[in-house]
Amino acid sequence: MERSLELAVSLLGILKAGAAYVPLDPDYPIDRLTYMLQDCKAATLLTSAAQELEVPLGTTVSVIPVSLERLTAHQAKRAVPTPVRTHPDDPAYLIYTSGSTGNPKGVPISHRSLVIHNRATIESFTLSESDTVLQFATINFDISVEEIFPTWLAGATLTFRPAGPLSTVPTLLQWVEAEKITILNLPTAYWTEMTAVMQDCALPSCVRLVVIGGEEASKEAYRRWKLAAPPGVGLINSYGPTECTVTATSYRAGSGDETDGTLPIGRPLAGTKAYIVDGNLQLTPLGSTGELCLAGPCLSSGYLNQVALTNEKFIDNPFDTQPSYARLYRTGDRVRYRRDGNLEFLGRLD
């Protein structure tokens, strides 16, 4: 389903029914969508009436087209919904990683993890009812989770990016100004492109916060940002694997030592603990490089239908005996602690 009111209603309806949603961007290749449907054994596929959908071969999913007319007709019946008992550890959604090293991997995220992430995001972004948040990412990326649910939970306004005409940064910024968007959550690559034109195309005055993530922010892009960003506009550099519910650490620009011109990935969000270990899973000395491992209630239960990979990446936590932190996720990312206590991303181990 594309970005639409029907998408918003469908997400809420799935959760109210006690089910878990699996995002399927219709622009993705049919082979990948077919694999995801087969892997998760989806029972029902919600799609917009605008999509001329053929059920992928090899799946038994039933297709329900969602339209405002159909929703209005059902609403008129005023049917009493069946009571649903959902446990905090039941999955709220199942999202697939990009699959850069093979087939996409299904990662289930629980209601508990989603709520903890939402609350931490509201605090980090200082979200309030007066905010309007842009829904920019494809729904297949878990950044969409961070755009959508904390916004609703805070009572703020969610605005979906329209399809098609916003192909250039200046066009997008014009649209952002017209829609009075206050918070942008952008891929670092897109933000880098945006900083290259900000001298000639200013950031709209309505924007109070820009959040970036997905890859390392370059020194040059950050230098351009500091030169062109209006006073008072915040910048948050975020980091997080899908396996840890979207975002695990974040850094607000200007809150630490930036004498070398780089943006660190900051400190763990509430409910997350970070450890830097060597090849023997021993904690590294302060300032030394090692693998980042994460623990906390925001960790996924593992990979769908992949027991061996789950056991490899999700291990017992030897550093904490609390039940909420009993499991450790090995990110495969190289980091180190800076002198100011913030984490610095240094690339992949492989």
CSV table of N, CA, C and O in Angstrom, one decimal, residues 113 116-117 120 239-241 243-250 267-275 292-299 317 320 322 324-325 327-329 331 337 343:
chain,number,residue,atom,x,y,z
A,113,SER,N,8.3,-3.5,23.0
A,113,SER,CA,9.5,-2.8,22.4
A,113,SER,C,9.0,-1.5,21.6
A,113,SER,O,9.7,-0.5,21.7
A,116,ILE,N,8.1,1.2,24.2
A,116,ILE,CA,9.3,1.8,24.8
A,116,ILE,C,10.0,2.7,23.8
A,116,ILE,O,10.5,3.9,24.2
A,117,HIS,N,10.1,2.3,22.6
A,117,HIS,CA,10.8,3.1,21.5
A,117,HIS,C,10.0,4.4,21.3
A,117,HIS,O,10.5,5.5,21.2
A,120,ALA,N,10.6,6.9,24.2
A,120,ALA,CA,12.0,7.4,24.1
A,120,ALA,C,12.1,8.4,23.0
A,120,ALA,O,12.8,9.4,23.1
A,239,TYR,N,21.3,6.3,15.3
A,239,TYR,CA,21.8,5.0,14.9
A,239,TYR,C,21.0,3.9,15.5
A,239,TYR,O,20.5,4.0,16.6
A,240,GLY,N,20.7,2.9,14.7
A,240,GLY,CA,20.0,1.7,15.2
A,240,GLY,C,19.7,0.7,14.2
A,240,GLY,O,19.3,0.9,13.1
A,241,PRO,N,20.0,-0.6,14.6
A,241,PRO,CA,19.7,-1.7,13.7
A,241,PRO,C,18.2,-2.0,13.9
A,241,PRO,O,17.5,-1.7,14.9
A,243,GLU,N,16.9,-4.7,14.4
A,243,GLU,CA,16.8,-5.7,15.4
A,243,GLU,C,16.6,-5.1,16.8
A,243,GLU,O,16.3,-5.8,17.8
A,244,CYS,N,16.9,-3.8,16.9
A,244,CYS,CA,16.8,-3.1,18.2
A,244,CYS,C,15.7,-2.1,18.2
A,244,CYS,O,15.7,-1.1,18.9
A,245,THR,N,14.7,-2.2,17.3
A,245,THR,CA,13.5,-1.3,17.2
A,245,THR,C,13.9,0.1,16.8
A,245,THR,O,13.9,1.0,17.6
A,246,VAL,N,14.3,0.2,15.6
A,246,VAL,CA,14.6,1.4,14.9
A,246,VAL,C,15.9,2.2,15.3
A,246,VAL,O,16.8,2.2,14.6
A,247,THR,N,15.8,2.8,16.5
A,247,THR,CA,16.9,3.6,17.0
A,247,THR,C,17.4,3.2,18.3
A,247,THR,O,16.6,3.0,19.3
A,248,ALA,N,18.7,3.0,18.4
A,248,ALA,CA,19.3,2.5,19.7
A,248,ALA,C,20.1,3.7,20.4
A,248,ALA,O,20.1,3.8,21.6
A,249,THR,N,20.7,4.5,19.6
A,249,THR,CA,21.5,5.7,20.2
A,249,THR,C,21.2,6.9,19.4
A,249,THR,O,20.8,6.9,18.2
A,250,SER,N,21.4,8.1,20.0
A,250,SER,CA,21.2,9.3,19.3
A,250,SER,C,22.1,10.4,19.9
A,250,SER,O,22.5,10.3,21.0
A,267,ARG,N,24.5,8.5,22.6
A,267,ARG,CA,24.4,7.7,23.8
A,267,ARG,C,23.1,6.8,23.6
A,267,ARG,O,22.2,7.2,22.8
A,268,PRO,N,23.0,5.7,24.3
A,268,PRO,CA,21.8,4.9,24.2
A,268,PRO,C,20.5,5.6,24.6
A,268,PRO,O,20.5,6.4,25.5
A,269,LEU,N,19.4,5.3,23.9
A,269,LEU,CA,18.1,5.8,24.3
A,269,LEU,C,17.7,5.1,25.6
A,269,LEU,O,18.2,4.1,26.0
A,270,ALA,N,16.7,5.7,26.2
A,270,ALA,CA,16.1,5.1,27.4
A,270,ALA,C,15.7,3.7,27.2
A,270,ALA,O,15.0,3.4,26.2
A,271,GLY,N,16.1,2.7,28.1
A,271,GLY,CA,15.8,1.3,27.9
A,271,GLY,C,16.8,0.5,27.1
A,271,GLY,O,16.6,-0.7,26.9
A,272,THR,N,17.9,1.1,26.7
A,272,THR,CA,18.9,0.4,25.9
A,272,THR,C,20.3,0.6,26.6
A,272,THR,O,20.6,1.7,27.1
A,273,LYS,N,21.0,-0.5,26.6
A,273,LYS,CA,22.4,-0.4,27.1
A,273,LYS,C,23.4,-0.8,26.0
A,273,LYS,O,23.1,-1.7,25.2
A,274,ALA,N,24.5,-0.1,26.0
A,274,ALA,CA,25.5,-0.4,24.9
A,274,ALA,C,26.8,-0.9,25.6
A,274,ALA,O,27.2,-0.4,26.6
A,275,TYR,N,27.4,-1.9,24.9
A,275,TYR,CA,28.7,-2.4,25.3
A,275,TYR,C,29.6,-2.5,24.1
A,275,TYR,O,29.2,-2.8,23.0
A,292,LEU,N,30.1,-3.1,18.7
A,292,LEU,CA,29.0,-2.6,19.5
A,292,LEU,C,28.0,-3.7,19.7
A,292,LEU,O,27.5,-4.3,18.8
A,293,CYS,N,27.6,-3.9,21.0
A,293,CYS,CA,26.6,-4.9,21.3
A,293,CYS,C,25.5,-4.1,22.1
A,293,CYS,O,25.8,-3.2,22.9
A,294,LEU,N,24.3,-4.5,21.9
A,294,LEU,CA,23.1,-3.7,22.5
A,294,LEU,C,22.3,-4.7,23.3
A,294,LEU,O,22.1,-5.9,22.9
A,295,ALA,N,21.7,-4.2,24.4
A,295,ALA,CA,20.8,-5.0,25.2
A,295,ALA,C,19.7,-4.1,25.7
A,295,ALA,O,19.7,-2.9,25.7
A,296,GLY,N,18.5,-4.8,26.0
A,296,GLY,CA,17.4,-4.1,26.5
A,296,GLY,C,16.1,-4.6,26.0
A,296,GLY,O,16.1,-5.5,25.1
A,297,PRO,N,15.0,-4.1,26.6
A,297,PRO,CA,13.7,-4.6,26.2
A,297,PRO,C,13.3,-4.3,24.7
A,297,PRO,O,12.2,-4.8,24.3
A,298,CYS,N,14.1,-3.5,24.0
A,298,CYS,CA,13.7,-3.1,22.6
A,298,CYS,C,14.3,-4.1,21.7
A,298,CYS,O,14.1,-4.0,20.5
A,299,LEU,N,15.0,-5.1,22.1
A,299,LEU,CA,15.6,-6.1,21.2
A,299,LEU,C,14.5,-7.0,20.7
A,299,LEU,O,13.5,-7.4,21.4
A,317,ASN,N,23.7,-12.2,27.8
A,317,ASN,CA,24.5,-11.0,28.2
A,317,ASN,C,25.3,-11.3,29.4
A,317,ASN,O,24.7,-11.5,30.5
A,320,ASP,N,25.1,-8.2,32.5
A,320,ASP,CA,24.0,-7.7,33.3
A,320,ASP,C,23.0,-8.9,33.6
A,320,ASP,O,22.8,-9.7,32.7
A,322,GLN,N,19.9,-8.5,35.0
A,322,GLN,CA,18.5,-8.1,35.0
A,322,GLN,C,17.8,-8.8,33.8
A,322,GLN,O,18.3,-8.8,32.7
A,324,SER,N,15.4,-7.9,31.9
A,324,SER,CA,15.2,-7.0,30.7
A,324,SER,C,16.4,-6.9,29.8
A,324,SER,O,16.3,-6.5,28.6
A,325,TYR,N,17.6,-7.2,30.4
A,325,TYR,CA,18.9,-7.0,29.7
A,325,TYR,C,19.6,-8.3,29.5
A,325,TYR,O,20.8,-8.3,29.3
A,327,ARG,N,19.6,-10.5,27.2
A,327,ARG,CA,20.1,-10.9,25.9
A,327,ARG,C,20.9,-9.7,25.3
A,327,ARG,O,20.6,-8.6,25.6
A,328,LEU,N,21.9,-10.1,24.4
A,328,LEU,CA,22.8,-9.2,23.8
A,328,LEU,C,22.7,-9.3,22.3
A,328,LEU,O,22.8,-10.5,21.8
A,329,TYR,N,22.6,-8.2,21.6
A,329,TYR,CA,22.6,-8.3,20.1
A,329,TYR,C,23.9,-7.8,19.6
A,329,TYR,O,24.4,-6.7,19.9
A,331,THR,N,25.9,-6.2,16.9
A,331,THR,CA,25.5,-5.4,15.7
A,331,THR,C,26.5,-5.7,14.5
A,331,THR,O,26.1,-5.4,13.4
A,337,TYR,N,34.2,4.7,22.3
A,337,TYR,CA,33.8,5.8,23.1
A,337,TYR,C,34.7,7.0,23.0
A,337,TYR,O,35.9,6.9,23.0
A,343,LEU,N,29.3,7.7,21.6
A,343,LEU,CA,29.8,6.7,20.8
A,343,LEU,C,30.2,7.3,19.4
A,343,LEU,O,29.4,8.1,18.9
